[in-house]
Amino acid sequence: MSFLNPLVLVAAVLVTAGAVYGYVALQRRRAAALSAAGFGSMVGGGLRRHLPYALLLAALPVMLIGLARPQAQVAVPRVSGTVLLAFDVSNSMSATDVAPSRLAAAQAAATGFVEEQPDTVDVGVLVFGDQALLTQEPTDDHAAAVAAIQRVKASGGTSLGQAILVGLGTITGKPVSLESTQADLGYWPSATMVVFSDGEETGGPDVQAAAELAAAAGVHIQTVGVGTAQGGTVEVDGFQLGTALDESLLTAVAQVTGGTYHAAGDAAVLADTTKSIDLRLTTEKEPLELTAPFAAAALLLLTLGGLLGTRWHGRIV
């Protein structure tokens, strides 16, 4: 417990000590006066005699402690931390088996996801094709994150492993490679990566090893499959290439890191899918001022003391 006005505690000790000393001195003088008048048998008392005044005296330090504005650190549950949205921008993401295209549907769903997050969640944006690039540092400015999502364009191949490594580097604030260890990365349980991809891997760092590195660092990876099993075609360098959703890799990555794979077959389902993505519920310590409870306790003591004094002695003091 801490106090915003700690000097009031000194006053509380001095005033309370003075009040107790005054009460004891008063009782001694009264006892001496009764003995001198020949009423020694009336000297003494007991519970009925001293309890009302003890309650009134007890209210004094409680009230003064309340004036010192005590605070306690209380663990408050909240959705907080860092969410890094990773977009597959390979050529296959321009397929239209999800209208208007896989990438456009992912952008729309991700935009809705960001807009629903509380300002305690920092959102970053990462794109990955053959390489991965952070286009928006994690920020509580969700409008900036949405703007970065809208700038995403499709081109190139797919390297999910590289995306995971760059994402871990963003979260930990240091370069990350497959040679990194948990000791190098630390532990980041409040960070989550959300990957939007069709799961068609074309090369790069080993995805399984990168996912295991993320799991060791406490980073969950939630994966969202964008596309359909029937697939579609895309034009690359004048050639028509078939492409279909491959759920196996995305499911494996999510499972390794303690995340979940979310399947989405069309734009409407994809938008609903993002609503089911689990974010980490963390606890943060926040100061809770206890002035009101102390004031209430002091008022209760004063009330009890006054009522007992009136009932037993016909007066409060």
PDB file of C-alpha atoms in Angstrom:
ATOM      1  CA  MET A   1       0.000   0.000   0.000  1.00  0.00           C
ATOM      2  CA  SER A   2       1.195   3.504  -0.819  1.00  0.00           C
ATOM      3  CA  PHE A   3      -0.050   6.964   0.132  1.00  0.00           C
ATOM      4  CA  LEU A   4      -0.398  10.084  -1.989  1.00  0.00           C
ATOM      5  CA  ASN A   5      -0.134  12.296   1.120  1.00  0.00           C
ATOM      6  CA  PRO A   6       2.251  10.380   3.407  1.00  0.00           C
ATOM      7  CA  LEU A   7       2.822  13.364   5.724  1.00  0.00           C
ATOM      8  CA  VAL A   8      -0.777  13.038   6.867  1.00  0.00           C
ATOM      9  CA  LEU A   9       0.224   9.722   8.455  1.00  0.00           C
ATOM     10  CA  VAL A  10       2.548  11.589  10.799  1.00  0.00           C
ATOM     11  CA  ALA A  11      -0.330  13.846  11.785  1.00  0.00           C
ATOM     12  CA  ALA A  12      -2.524  10.757  12.258  1.00  0.00           C
ATOM     13  CA  VAL A  13      -0.054   9.210  14.697  1.00  0.00           C
ATOM     14  CA  LEU A  14       0.413  12.441  16.664  1.00  0.00           C
ATOM     15  CA  VAL A  15      -3.281  13.351  16.816  1.00  0.00           C
ATOM     16  CA  THR A  16      -4.333   9.802  17.741  1.00  0.00           C
ATOM     17  CA  ALA A  17      -1.667   9.557  20.427  1.00  0.00           C
ATOM     18  CA  GLY A  18      -2.777  12.931  21.802  1.00  0.00           C
ATOM     19  CA  ALA A  19      -6.431  11.896  21.842  1.00  0.00           C
ATOM     20  CA  VAL A  20      -5.705   8.596  23.610  1.00  0.00           C
ATOM     21  CA  TYR A  21      -3.467  10.343  26.135  1.00  0.00           C
ATOM     22  CA  GLY A  22      -6.174  12.933  26.764  1.00  0.00           C
ATOM     23  CA  TYR A  23      -8.833  10.255  27.292  1.00  0.00           C
ATOM     24  CA  VAL A  24      -6.643   8.278  29.719  1.00  0.00           C
ATOM     25  CA  ALA A  25      -5.753  11.456  31.641  1.00  0.00           C
ATOM     26  CA  LEU A  26      -9.415  12.438  31.811  1.00  0.00           C
ATOM     27  CA  GLN A  27     -10.382   9.034  33.203  1.00  0.00           C
ATOM     28  CA  ARG A  28      -7.636   9.211  35.835  1.00  0.00           C
ATOM     29  CA  ARG A  29      -8.755  12.665  36.983  1.00  0.00           C
ATOM     30  CA  ARG A  30     -12.335  11.454  37.156  1.00  0.00           C
ATOM     31  CA  ALA A  31     -11.329   8.397  39.173  1.00  0.00           C
ATOM     32  CA  ALA A  32      -9.314  10.570  41.563  1.00  0.00           C
ATOM     33  CA  ALA A  33     -12.236  12.992  41.994  1.00  0.00           C
ATOM     34  CA  LEU A  34     -14.677  10.164  42.739  1.00  0.00           C
ATOM     35  CA  SER A  35     -12.300   8.602  45.266  1.00  0.00           C
ATOM     36  CA  ALA A  36     -11.793  11.961  47.007  1.00  0.00           C
ATOM     37  CA  ALA A  37     -15.575  12.398  47.238  1.00  0.00           C
ATOM     38  CA  GLY A  38     -15.986   8.960  48.790  1.00  0.00           C
ATOM     39  CA  PHE A  39     -17.384   7.268  45.696  1.00  0.00           C
ATOM     40  CA  GLY A  40     -14.465   4.916  45.220  1.00  0.00           C
ATOM     41  CA  SER A  41     -16.840   2.025  44.511  1.00  0.00           C
ATOM     42  CA  MET A  42     -17.861   3.814  41.319  1.00  0.00           C
ATOM     43  CA  VAL A  43     -14.309   3.944  40.046  1.00  0.00           C
ATOM     44  CA  GLY A  44     -13.522   1.461  37.304  1.00  0.00           C
ATOM     45  CA  GLY A  45     -15.922   0.705  34.546  1.00  0.00           C
ATOM     46  CA  GLY A  46     -15.733  -1.978  31.980  1.00  0.00           C
ATOM     47  CA  LEU A  47     -16.999  -2.641  28.490  1.00  0.00           C
ATOM     48  CA  ARG A  48     -20.100  -0.483  28.737  1.00  0.00           C
ATOM     49  CA  ARG A  49     -18.142   2.442  30.128  1.00  0.00           C
ATOM     50  CA  HIS A  50     -15.218   2.554  27.695  1.00  0.00           C
ATOM     51  CA  LEU A  51     -16.409   0.879  24.447  1.00  0.00           C
ATOM     52  CA  PRO A  52     -18.292   3.908  23.008  1.00  0.00           C
ATOM     53  CA  TYR A  53     -15.289   6.164  23.518  1.00  0.00           C
ATOM     54  CA  ALA A  54     -12.899   3.496  22.216  1.00  0.00           C
ATOM     55  CA  LEU A  55     -14.942   3.358  18.989  1.00  0.00           C
ATOM     56  CA  LEU A  56     -14.871   7.150  18.665  1.00  0.00           C
ATOM     57  CA  LEU A  57     -11.111   7.196  19.232  1.00  0.00           C
ATOM     58  CA  ALA A  58     -10.589   4.369  16.719  1.00  0.00           C
ATOM     59  CA  ALA A  59     -12.465   6.369  14.078  1.00  0.00           C
ATOM     60  CA  LEU A  60      -9.904   9.181  14.321  1.00  0.00           C
ATOM     61  CA  PRO A  61      -6.832   7.372  12.900  1.00  0.00           C
ATOM     62  CA  VAL A  62      -8.960   5.565  10.325  1.00  0.00           C
ATOM     63  CA  MET A  63     -10.324   8.884   9.071  1.00  0.00           C
ATOM     64  CA  LEU A  64      -6.861  10.481   9.000  1.00  0.00           C
ATOM     65  CA  ILE A  65      -5.396   7.522   7.120  1.00  0.00           C
ATOM     66  CA  GLY A  66      -8.135   8.035   4.557  1.00  0.00           C
ATOM     67  CA  LEU A  67      -7.046  11.672   4.201  1.00  0.00           C
ATOM     68  CA  ALA A  68      -3.556  10.381   3.379  1.00  0.00           C
ATOM     69  CA  ARG A  69      -5.200   8.866   0.250  1.00  0.00           C
ATOM     70  CA  PRO A  70      -4.005   5.254   0.472  1.00  0.00           C
ATOM     71  CA  GLN A  71      -3.600   3.292  -2.737  1.00  0.00           C
ATOM     72  CA  ALA A  72      -3.258  -0.414  -3.429  1.00  0.00           C
ATOM     73  CA  GLN A  73      -1.967  -2.076  -6.586  1.00  0.00           C
ATOM     74  CA  VAL A  74      -4.762  -4.243  -7.962  1.00  0.00           C
ATOM     75  CA  ALA A  75      -4.349  -6.747 -10.780  1.00  0.00           C
ATOM     76  CA  VAL A  76      -6.910  -5.822 -13.431  1.00  0.00           C
ATOM     77  CA  PRO A  77      -7.666  -8.287 -16.258  1.00  0.00           C
ATOM     78  CA  ARG A  78      -7.614  -6.743 -19.694  1.00  0.00           C
ATOM     79  CA  VAL A  79      -7.032  -7.528 -23.333  1.00  0.00           C
ATOM     80  CA  SER A  80      -3.708  -5.917 -24.026  1.00  0.00           C
ATOM     81  CA  GLY A  81      -0.351  -6.392 -25.661  1.00  0.00           C
ATOM     82  CA  THR A  82       0.778  -6.534 -29.268  1.00  0.00           C
ATOM     83  CA  VAL A  83      -0.972  -7.976 -32.308  1.00  0.00           C
ATOM     84  CA  LEU A  84       1.067  -8.268 -35.487  1.00  0.00           C
ATOM     85  CA  LEU A  85      -0.999  -8.815 -38.628  1.00  0.00           C
ATOM     86  CA  ALA A  86       0.991 -10.688 -41.300  1.00  0.00           C
ATOM     87  CA  PHE A  87      -0.340 -10.680 -44.877  1.00  0.00           C
ATOM     88  CA  ASP A  88       0.667 -13.149 -47.538  1.00  0.00           C
ATOM     89  CA  VAL A  89       1.190 -10.947 -50.622  1.00  0.00           C
ATOM     90  CA  SER A  90       2.258 -13.679 -53.038  1.00  0.00           C
ATOM     91  CA  ASN A  91       0.791 -13.788 -56.539  1.00  0.00           C
ATOM     92  CA  SER A  92      -1.619 -16.545 -55.500  1.00  0.00           C
ATOM     93  CA  MET A  93      -3.361 -14.083 -53.167  1.00  0.00           C
ATOM     94  CA  SER A  94      -4.761 -12.284 -56.220  1.00  0.00           C
ATOM     95  CA  ALA A  95      -6.936 -15.313 -57.008  1.00  0.00           C
ATOM     96  CA  THR A  96     -10.650 -14.572 -57.066  1.00  0.00           C
ATOM     97  CA  ASP A  97     -12.053 -17.778 -55.569  1.00  0.00           C
ATOM     98  CA  VAL A  98     -12.766 -15.467 -52.620  1.00  0.00           C
ATOM     99  CA  ALA A  99     -14.384 -12.306 -53.993  1.00  0.00           C
ATOM    100  CA  PRO A 100     -13.199  -9.795 -54.914  1.00  0.00           C
ATOM    101  CA  SER A 101      -9.813 -11.480 -54.336  1.00  0.00           C
ATOM    102  CA  ARG A 102      -8.125 -13.405 -51.545  1.00  0.00           C
ATOM    103  CA  LEU A 103      -5.987 -10.437 -50.589  1.00  0.00           C
ATOM    104  CA  ALA A 104      -8.834  -7.903 -50.754  1.00  0.00           C
ATOM    105  CA  ALA A 105     -11.028 -10.143 -48.595  1.00  0.00           C
ATOM    106  CA  ALA A 106      -8.187 -10.534 -46.078  1.00  0.00           C
ATOM    107  CA  GLN A 107      -7.704  -6.756 -46.010  1.00  0.00           C
ATOM    108  CA  ALA A 108     -11.406  -6.162 -45.345  1.00  0.00           C
ATOM    109  CA  ALA A 109     -11.538  -8.764 -42.564  1.00  0.00           C
ATOM    110  CA  ALA A 110      -8.334  -7.480 -40.975  1.00  0.00           C
ATOM    111  CA  THR A 111      -9.612  -3.904 -41.081  1.00  0.00           C
ATOM    112  CA  GLY A 112     -12.737  -4.914 -39.180  1.00  0.00           C
ATOM    113  CA  PHE A 113     -10.599  -6.849 -36.716  1.00  0.00           C
ATOM    114  CA  VAL A 114      -8.410  -3.810 -35.997  1.00  0.00           C
ATOM    115  CA  GLU A 115     -11.385  -1.490 -35.575  1.00  0.00           C
ATOM    116  CA  GLU A 116     -12.831  -3.796 -32.896  1.00  0.00           C
ATOM    117  CA  GLN A 117      -9.679  -3.821 -30.751  1.00  0.00           C
ATOM    118  CA  PRO A 118      -9.412  -1.707 -27.573  1.00  0.00           C
ATOM    119  CA  ASP A 119      -6.756   0.988 -27.468  1.00  0.00           C
ATOM    120  CA  THR A 120      -4.765  -1.174 -25.033  1.00  0.00           C
ATOM    121  CA  VAL A 121      -3.816  -3.383 -28.004  1.00  0.00           C
ATOM    122  CA  ASP A 122      -0.939  -2.210 -30.219  1.00  0.00           C
ATOM    123  CA  VAL A 123      -1.392  -3.347 -33.828  1.00  0.00           C
ATOM    124  CA  GLY A 124       1.391  -3.732 -36.375  1.00  0.00           C
ATOM    125  CA  VAL A 125       1.325  -4.774 -40.041  1.00  0.00           C
ATOM    126  CA  LEU A 126       3.770  -7.061 -41.833  1.00  0.00           C
ATOM    127  CA  VAL A 127       3.691  -8.267 -45.435  1.00  0.00           C
ATOM    128  CA  PHE A 128       5.486 -11.304 -46.780  1.00  0.00           C
ATOM    129  CA  GLY A 129       6.191 -12.717 -50.202  1.00  0.00           C
ATOM    130  CA  ASP A 130       9.648 -14.041 -51.011  1.00  0.00           C
ATOM    131  CA  GLN A 131      10.803 -11.747 -48.189  1.00  0.00           C
ATOM    132  CA  ALA A 132       9.024 -10.182 -45.258  1.00  0.00           C
ATOM    133  CA  LEU A 133       8.728  -6.475 -44.546  1.00  0.00           C
ATOM    134  CA  LEU A 134       7.288  -4.585 -41.580  1.00  0.00           C
ATOM    135  CA  THR A 135       5.127  -1.799 -43.013  1.00  0.00           C
ATOM    136  CA  GLN A 136       3.711  -0.492 -39.729  1.00  0.00           C
ATOM    137  CA  GLU A 137       5.343  -0.685 -36.330  1.00  0.00           C
ATOM    138  CA  PRO A 138       2.943  -1.873 -33.602  1.00  0.00           C
ATOM    139  CA  THR A 139       0.986   1.175 -32.471  1.00  0.00           C
ATOM    140  CA  ASP A 140      -2.137   2.113 -30.539  1.00  0.00           C
ATOM    141  CA  ASP A 141      -2.989   4.393 -33.492  1.00  0.00           C
ATOM    142  CA  HIS A 142      -5.350   1.923 -35.129  1.00  0.00           C
ATOM    143  CA  ALA A 143      -6.093   4.309 -38.000  1.00  0.00           C
ATOM    144  CA  ALA A 144      -2.419   4.097 -38.999  1.00  0.00           C
ATOM    145  CA  ALA A 145      -2.614   0.292 -38.887  1.00  0.00           C
ATOM    146  CA  VAL A 146      -5.720   0.294 -41.096  1.00  0.00           C
ATOM    147  CA  ALA A 147      -3.991   2.616 -43.578  1.00  0.00           C
ATOM    148  CA  ALA A 148      -1.055   0.197 -43.753  1.00  0.00           C
ATOM    149  CA  ILE A 149      -3.455  -2.697 -44.403  1.00  0.00           C
ATOM    150  CA  GLN A 150      -5.055  -0.814 -47.286  1.00  0.00           C
ATOM    151  CA  ARG A 151      -1.653  -0.305 -48.956  1.00  0.00           C
ATOM    152  CA  VAL A 152      -0.947  -4.048 -49.254  1.00  0.00           C
ATOM    153  CA  LYS A 153      -0.399  -5.292 -52.848  1.00  0.00           C
ATOM    154  CA  ALA A 154       0.144  -8.822 -54.192  1.00  0.00           C
ATOM    155  CA  SER A 155       3.356  -9.943 -55.944  1.00  0.00           C
ATOM    156  CA  GLY A 156       6.070 -12.620 -55.721  1.00  0.00           C
ATOM    157  CA  GLY A 157       6.271 -15.949 -53.909  1.00  0.00           C
ATOM    158  CA  THR A 158       5.573 -17.000 -50.301  1.00  0.00           C
ATOM    159  CA  SER A 159       7.934 -17.439 -47.347  1.00  0.00           C
ATOM    160  CA  LEU A 160       5.940 -17.954 -44.163  1.00  0.00           C
ATOM    161  CA  GLY A 161       9.098 -18.870 -42.283  1.00  0.00           C
ATOM    162  CA  GLN A 162      10.639 -15.500 -43.093  1.00  0.00           C
ATOM    163  CA  ALA A 163       7.426 -13.777 -41.981  1.00  0.00           C
ATOM    164  CA  ILE A 164       7.561 -15.491 -38.591  1.00  0.00           C
ATOM    165  CA  LEU A 165      11.224 -14.522 -38.082  1.00  0.00           C
ATOM    166  CA  VAL A 166      10.625 -10.877 -39.004  1.00  0.00           C
ATOM    167  CA  GLY A 167       7.523 -10.839 -36.796  1.00  0.00           C
ATOM    168  CA  LEU A 168       9.530 -12.173 -33.847  1.00  0.00           C
ATOM    169  CA  GLY A 169      12.182  -9.540 -34.512  1.00  0.00           C
ATOM    170  CA  THR A 170       9.505  -6.851 -34.379  1.00  0.00           C
ATOM    171  CA  ILE A 171       8.084  -8.181 -31.121  1.00  0.00           C
ATOM    172  CA  THR A 172      11.442  -8.683 -29.386  1.00  0.00           C
ATOM    173  CA  GLY A 173      13.149  -5.610 -30.831  1.00  0.00           C
ATOM    174  CA  LYS A 174      16.186  -7.539 -32.097  1.00  0.00           C
ATOM    175  CA  PRO A 175      17.151  -9.491 -35.248  1.00  0.00           C
ATOM    176  CA  VAL A 176      15.932 -13.088 -35.157  1.00  0.00           C
ATOM    177  CA  SER A 177      17.232 -16.081 -37.116  1.00  0.00           C
ATOM    178  CA  LEU A 178      16.755 -19.829 -36.849  1.00  0.00           C
ATOM    179  CA  GLU A 179      19.939 -19.914 -34.778  1.00  0.00           C
ATOM    180  CA  SER A 180      18.332 -17.733 -32.093  1.00  0.00           C
ATOM    181  CA  THR A 181      17.360 -19.305 -28.777  1.00  0.00           C
ATOM    182  CA  GLN A 182      14.725 -18.565 -26.149  1.00  0.00           C
ATOM    183  CA  ALA A 183      17.468 -16.992 -24.038  1.00  0.00           C
ATOM    184  CA  ASP A 184      18.112 -14.573 -26.912  1.00  0.00           C
ATOM    185  CA  LEU A 185      14.450 -13.727 -27.401  1.00  0.00           C
ATOM    186  CA  GLY A 186      12.993 -13.598 -23.886  1.00  0.00           C
ATOM    187  CA  TYR A 187       9.365 -14.452 -23.222  1.00  0.00           C
ATOM    188  CA  TRP A 188       6.500 -12.450 -24.760  1.00  0.00           C
ATOM    189  CA  PRO A 189       3.159 -13.960 -23.708  1.00  0.00           C
ATOM    190  CA  SER A 190       1.226 -10.766 -24.488  1.00  0.00           C
ATOM    191  CA  ALA A 191       2.189 -10.822 -28.194  1.00  0.00           C
ATOM    192  CA  THR A 192       0.184 -12.518 -30.938  1.00  0.00           C
ATOM    193  CA  MET A 193       0.747 -12.884 -34.666  1.00  0.00           C
ATOM    194  CA  VAL A 194      -2.271 -13.230 -36.963  1.00  0.00           C
ATOM    195  CA  VAL A 195      -1.312 -14.645 -40.361  1.00  0.00           C
ATOM    196  CA  PHE A 196      -3.589 -14.246 -43.400  1.00  0.00           C
ATOM    197  CA  SER A 197      -2.448 -16.673 -46.122  1.00  0.00           C
ATOM    198  CA  ASP A 198      -3.533 -19.335 -48.599  1.00  0.00           C
ATOM    199  CA  GLY A 199      -0.820 -21.623 -47.212  1.00  0.00           C
ATOM    200  CA  GLU A 200       1.094 -22.120 -50.461  1.00  0.00           C
ATOM    201  CA  GLU A 201       4.748 -22.011 -49.393  1.00  0.00           C
ATOM    202  CA  THR A 202       7.366 -21.476 -52.131  1.00  0.00           C
ATOM    203  CA  GLY A 203      10.615 -21.402 -50.124  1.00  0.00           C
ATOM    204  CA  GLY A 204      12.629 -19.617 -47.468  1.00  0.00           C
ATOM    205  CA  PRO A 205      13.518 -20.510 -43.847  1.00  0.00           C
ATOM    206  CA  ASP A 206      12.059 -23.702 -42.424  1.00  0.00           C
ATOM    207  CA  VAL A 207       8.506 -22.853 -41.275  1.00  0.00           C
ATOM    208  CA  GLN A 208       8.347 -25.555 -38.598  1.00  0.00           C
ATOM    209  CA  ALA A 209      11.599 -24.400 -36.989  1.00  0.00           C
ATOM    210  CA  ALA A 210      10.458 -20.755 -37.084  1.00  0.00           C
ATOM    211  CA  ALA A 211       7.138 -21.715 -35.443  1.00  0.00           C
ATOM    212  CA  GLU A 212       8.960 -23.639 -32.704  1.00  0.00           C
ATOM    213  CA  LEU A 213      11.092 -20.557 -32.060  1.00  0.00           C
ATOM    214  CA  ALA A 214       7.919 -18.455 -31.701  1.00  0.00           C
ATOM    215  CA  ALA A 215       6.462 -21.026 -29.297  1.00  0.00           C
ATOM    216  CA  ALA A 216       9.631 -20.911 -27.175  1.00  0.00           C
ATOM    217  CA  ALA A 217       9.272 -17.126 -26.977  1.00  0.00           C
ATOM    218  CA  GLY A 218       5.631 -17.424 -25.818  1.00  0.00           C
ATOM    219  CA  VAL A 219       4.238 -15.866 -29.016  1.00  0.00           C
ATOM    220  CA  HIS A 220       0.986 -17.410 -30.244  1.00  0.00           C
ATOM    221  CA  ILE A 221       0.380 -17.507 -33.995  1.00  0.00           C
ATOM    222  CA  GLN A 222      -3.231 -17.466 -35.125  1.00  0.00           C
ATOM    223  CA  THR A 223      -3.580 -18.439 -38.793  1.00  0.00           C
ATOM    224  CA  VAL A 224      -6.425 -17.555 -41.140  1.00  0.00           C
ATOM    225  CA  GLY A 225      -6.759 -19.563 -44.339  1.00  0.00           C
ATOM    226  CA  VAL A 226      -7.798 -17.338 -47.250  1.00  0.00           C
ATOM    227  CA  GLY A 227      -9.061 -19.215 -50.272  1.00  0.00           C
ATOM    228  CA  THR A 228     -11.051 -22.327 -51.150  1.00  0.00           C
ATOM    229  CA  ALA A 229     -10.163 -25.974 -51.643  1.00  0.00           C
ATOM    230  CA  GLN A 230     -11.532 -25.720 -55.226  1.00  0.00           C
ATOM    231  CA  GLY A 231      -9.084 -22.887 -55.821  1.00  0.00           C
ATOM    232  CA  GLY A 232      -8.755 -20.513 -58.750  1.00  0.00           C
ATOM    233  CA  THR A 233      -6.248 -19.301 -61.295  1.00  0.00           C
ATOM    234  CA  VAL A 234      -3.840 -16.378 -61.396  1.00  0.00           C
ATOM    235  CA  GLU A 235      -1.824 -14.938 -64.257  1.00  0.00           C
ATOM    236  CA  VAL A 236       1.932 -14.754 -63.649  1.00  0.00           C
ATOM    237  CA  ASP A 237       4.233 -13.579 -66.448  1.00  0.00           C
ATOM    238  CA  GLY A 238       1.594 -14.402 -69.044  1.00  0.00           C
ATOM    239  CA  PHE A 239       0.912 -17.897 -67.693  1.00  0.00           C
ATOM    240  CA  GLN A 240      -2.285 -19.120 -66.032  1.00  0.00           C
ATOM    241  CA  LEU A 241      -1.439 -20.938 -62.802  1.00  0.00           C
ATOM    242  CA  GLY A 242      -3.811 -22.921 -60.615  1.00  0.00           C
ATOM    243  CA  THR A 243      -3.853 -22.197 -56.892  1.00  0.00           C
ATOM    244  CA  ALA A 244      -5.857 -23.620 -53.988  1.00  0.00           C
ATOM    245  CA  LEU A 245      -5.981 -23.200 -50.238  1.00  0.00           C
ATOM    246  CA  ASP A 246      -3.511 -25.466 -48.418  1.00  0.00           C
ATOM    247  CA  GLU A 247      -4.649 -25.720 -44.805  1.00  0.00           C
ATOM    248  CA  SER A 248      -2.074 -28.241 -43.591  1.00  0.00           C
ATOM    249  CA  LEU A 249       0.842 -25.827 -43.136  1.00  0.00           C
ATOM    250  CA  LEU A 250      -1.282 -23.113 -41.536  1.00  0.00           C
ATOM    251  CA  THR A 251      -2.833 -25.626 -39.138  1.00  0.00           C
ATOM    252  CA  ALA A 252       0.584 -26.989 -38.149  1.00  0.00           C
ATOM    253  CA  VAL A 253       1.991 -23.505 -37.455  1.00  0.00           C
ATOM    254  CA  ALA A 254      -0.958 -22.598 -35.250  1.00  0.00           C
ATOM    255  CA  GLN A 255      -0.796 -25.860 -33.310  1.00  0.00           C
ATOM    256  CA  VAL A 256       2.953 -25.593 -32.644  1.00  0.00           C
ATOM    257  CA  THR A 257       2.574 -22.132 -31.107  1.00  0.00           C
ATOM    258  CA  GLY A 258      -0.597 -22.794 -29.131  1.00  0.00           C
ATOM    259  CA  GLY A 259      -2.718 -20.800 -31.551  1.00  0.00           C
ATOM    260  CA  THR A 260      -5.694 -21.800 -33.679  1.00  0.00           C
ATOM    261  CA  TYR A 261      -6.263 -22.215 -37.402  1.00  0.00           C
ATOM    262  CA  HIS A 262      -9.338 -20.421 -38.727  1.00  0.00           C
ATOM    263  CA  ALA A 263     -10.802 -21.571 -42.035  1.00  0.00           C
ATOM    264  CA  ALA A 264     -12.614 -19.074 -44.246  1.00  0.00           C
ATOM    265  CA  GLY A 265     -14.169 -19.912 -47.581  1.00  0.00           C
ATOM    266  CA  ASP A 266     -15.624 -16.575 -48.675  1.00  0.00           C
ATOM    267  CA  ALA A 267     -15.418 -12.910 -47.759  1.00  0.00           C
ATOM    268  CA  ALA A 268     -18.398 -12.977 -45.387  1.00  0.00           C
ATOM    269  CA  VAL A 269     -17.129 -16.060 -43.566  1.00  0.00           C
ATOM    270  CA  LEU A 270     -13.627 -14.593 -43.436  1.00  0.00           C
ATOM    271  CA  ALA A 271     -14.947 -11.439 -41.746  1.00  0.00           C
ATOM    272  CA  ASP A 272     -16.786 -13.558 -39.185  1.00  0.00           C
ATOM    273  CA  THR A 273     -13.696 -15.707 -38.684  1.00  0.00           C
ATOM    274  CA  THR A 274     -11.615 -12.780 -37.459  1.00  0.00           C
ATOM    275  CA  LYS A 275     -14.140 -12.189 -34.673  1.00  0.00           C
ATOM    276  CA  SER A 276     -13.284 -15.589 -33.204  1.00  0.00           C
ATOM    277  CA  ILE A 277      -9.538 -14.938 -33.032  1.00  0.00           C
ATOM    278  CA  ASP A 278      -8.461 -15.221 -29.421  1.00  0.00           C
ATOM    279  CA  LEU A 279      -6.319 -12.472 -27.969  1.00  0.00           C
ATOM    280  CA  ARG A 280      -4.442 -12.911 -24.748  1.00  0.00           C
ATOM    281  CA  LEU A 281      -6.213 -11.842 -21.568  1.00  0.00           C
ATOM    282  CA  THR A 282      -3.482 -10.358 -19.391  1.00  0.00           C
ATOM    283  CA  THR A 283      -3.428  -8.635 -16.035  1.00  0.00           C
ATOM    284  CA  GLU A 284      -1.940  -5.260 -15.333  1.00  0.00           C
ATOM    285  CA  LYS A 285      -1.505  -3.693 -11.944  1.00  0.00           C
ATOM    286  CA  GLU A 286      -3.380  -0.433 -11.559  1.00  0.00           C
ATOM    287  CA  PRO A 287      -3.548   1.852  -8.513  1.00  0.00           C
ATOM    288  CA  LEU A 288      -6.852   1.743  -6.652  1.00  0.00           C
ATOM    289  CA  GLU A 289      -7.480   4.593  -4.214  1.00  0.00           C
ATOM    290  CA  LEU A 290      -8.855   3.389  -0.873  1.00  0.00           C
ATOM    291  CA  THR A 291      -9.964   6.735   0.576  1.00  0.00           C
ATOM    292  CA  ALA A 292     -13.652   5.865   0.305  1.00  0.00           C
ATOM    293  CA  PRO A 293     -13.398   2.544   2.215  1.00  0.00           C
ATOM    294  CA  PHE A 294     -11.421   4.223   4.995  1.00  0.00           C
ATOM    295  CA  ALA A 295     -13.959   7.063   5.175  1.00  0.00           C
ATOM    296  CA  ALA A 296     -16.800   4.555   5.327  1.00  0.00           C
ATOM    297  CA  ALA A 297     -15.070   2.614   8.112  1.00  0.00           C
ATOM    298  CA  ALA A 298     -14.495   5.821  10.088  1.00  0.00           C
ATOM    299  CA  LEU A 299     -18.151   6.823   9.664  1.00  0.00           C
ATOM    300  CA  LEU A 300     -19.257   3.377  10.852  1.00  0.00           C
ATOM    301  CA  LEU A 301     -17.077   3.594  13.981  1.00  0.00           C
ATOM    302  CA  LEU A 302     -18.363   7.093  14.750  1.00  0.00           C
ATOM    303  CA  THR A 303     -21.957   5.971  14.307  1.00  0.00           C
ATOM    304  CA  LEU A 304     -21.549   2.904  16.527  1.00  0.00           C
ATOM    305  CA  GLY A 305     -19.723   4.911  19.190  1.00  0.00           C
ATOM    306  CA  GLY A 306     -22.377   7.612  19.171  1.00  0.00           C
ATOM    307  CA  LEU A 307     -25.271   5.155  19.342  1.00  0.00           C
ATOM    308  CA  LEU A 308     -23.722   3.149  22.194  1.00  0.00           C
ATOM    309  CA  GLY A 309     -22.802   6.320  24.103  1.00  0.00           C
ATOM    310  CA  THR A 310     -26.335   7.659  23.797  1.00  0.00           C
ATOM    311  CA  ARG A 311     -27.925   4.358  24.794  1.00  0.00           C
ATOM    312  CA  TRP A 312     -25.661   3.538  27.730  1.00  0.00           C
ATOM    313  CA  HIS A 313     -24.741   6.984  29.063  1.00  0.00           C
ATOM    314  CA  GLY A 314     -27.379   9.321  27.667  1.00  0.00           C
ATOM    315  CA  ARG A 315     -24.770  11.334  25.803  1.00  0.00           C
ATOM    316  CA  ILE A 316     -22.175  10.950  23.059  1.00  0.00           C
ATOM    317  CA  VAL A 317     -19.209  12.425  24.937  1.00  0.00           C
TER     318      VAL A 317
END
